[in-house]
XYZ file of C-alpha atoms in Angstrom:
127
model
C -32.729 30.336 34.519
C -32.219 26.654 33.742
C -31.513 25.478 30.236
C -32.230 22.692 27.816
C -29.219 21.617 25.776
C -30.206 19.407 22.857
C -28.121 17.731 20.179
C -30.151 17.072 17.006
C -28.508 14.249 15.030
C -29.172 11.903 12.112
C -27.382 8.740 10.941
C -24.242 9.453 8.921
C -25.420 7.392 5.941
C -28.846 9.032 5.800
C -27.809 11.850 3.468
C -31.408 12.850 2.646
C -31.671 14.401 6.097
C -29.135 16.999 4.939
C -31.755 18.634 2.678
C -34.145 19.329 5.546
C -33.884 20.466 9.146
C -35.540 19.093 12.269
C -38.491 20.734 14.001
C -38.365 21.283 17.757
C -41.356 22.066 19.957
C -41.058 22.813 23.674
C -44.334 23.024 25.595
C -46.295 23.515 22.368
C -44.099 26.394 21.159
C -42.157 25.946 17.917
C -38.447 26.750 18.311
C -36.645 27.414 15.044
C -33.386 25.557 14.584
C -31.307 26.470 11.526
C -29.898 22.983 10.987
C -28.788 19.761 12.649
C -26.447 20.242 15.605
C -26.303 21.373 19.219
C -28.525 24.093 20.651
C -29.204 25.625 24.053
C -32.594 27.041 25.040
C -33.469 29.054 28.134
C -36.200 27.024 29.778
C -37.393 27.579 33.363
C -37.025 24.734 35.875
C -40.002 22.417 36.146
C -41.994 19.990 34.003
C -41.843 20.355 30.211
C -42.740 18.452 27.050
C -40.192 18.283 24.218
C -41.112 17.063 20.722
C -38.869 16.623 17.687
C -39.561 15.433 14.131
C -38.323 15.860 10.590
C -40.593 17.310 7.876
C -40.962 14.800 5.052
C -43.253 13.958 2.153
C -44.757 10.809 3.651
C -45.146 10.643 6.580
C -45.432 14.400 7.047
C -43.644 14.192 10.420
C -40.973 11.535 10.103
C -39.059 10.261 13.110
C -41.431 11.730 15.690
C -40.207 11.568 19.250
C -41.436 13.252 22.404
C -40.618 13.161 26.075
C -42.021 14.652 29.260
C -39.248 15.726 31.587
C -38.501 17.853 34.615
C -35.749 20.397 34.141
C -33.721 21.022 37.295
C -31.939 24.273 38.214
C -28.695 23.099 36.593
C -30.461 22.284 33.305
C -30.785 19.151 31.204
C -28.784 17.777 28.279
C -30.659 15.695 25.677
C -30.087 14.110 22.297
C -32.406 13.399 19.354
C -31.435 10.772 16.793
C -33.459 10.579 13.587
C -34.363 7.071 12.379
C -32.638 5.334 9.474
C -36.096 4.486 8.088
C -38.573 7.370 7.812
C -41.500 5.309 9.122
C -39.678 4.475 12.363
C -39.764 6.600 15.505
C -36.946 8.930 16.389
C -35.045 8.528 19.627
C -35.109 11.341 22.213
C -33.486 11.068 25.617
C -30.266 11.425 27.596
C -27.293 12.736 25.622
C -24.932 10.129 24.188
C -27.337 7.194 24.535
C -29.642 7.502 21.507
C -29.546 5.013 18.633
C -31.053 5.272 15.164
C -34.154 3.092 14.747
C -34.038 0.855 11.688
C -30.250 1.007 11.332
C -29.823 -2.791 11.418
C -32.720 -3.285 9.001
C -31.211 -0.901 6.451
C -27.860 -2.677 6.648
C -29.507 -6.094 6.295
C -31.255 -4.934 3.102
C -28.008 -3.458 1.775
C -26.135 -6.706 2.388
C -28.938 -8.716 0.758
C -28.841 -6.420 -2.297
C -25.067 -6.786 -2.622
C -25.320 -10.578 -2.355
C -28.013 -10.638 -5.081
C -25.885 -8.462 -7.373
C -22.849 -10.725 -6.876
C -24.947 -13.856 -7.538
C -26.440 -12.281 -10.681
C -22.984 -11.238 -11.874
C -21.578 -14.740 -11.354
C -24.605 -16.323 -13.033
C -24.358 -14.046 -16.073
C -20.590 -14.626 -16.417
C -21.057 -18.414 -16.486
C -23.672 -18.356 -19.230
């Protein structure tokens, strides 16, 4: 029987993902995963639909990603990367190639916040 190897990941700085676990659905069937990490599922060769998301308050299914694929006899290796921003889509595809959506936006906001704090600090010190 062929297999589906999937690595469920989230951005290192997105610590809130550590309090929840991703949900994985293969062909409409929920597959329980205990936590983030690598898993192997026995899946027969042929066409399949894989969906992954993270349960959240709003939206209820954050970082949704799905893909239709054909699993060959030797199996398939995939990777899911949760987004840095909960309203963005997750990334699901070939292993080692997935990036976190919203990563650059989060860093831009962080840099802007630091700059504002430094400006406020300098302004208050000169008064």
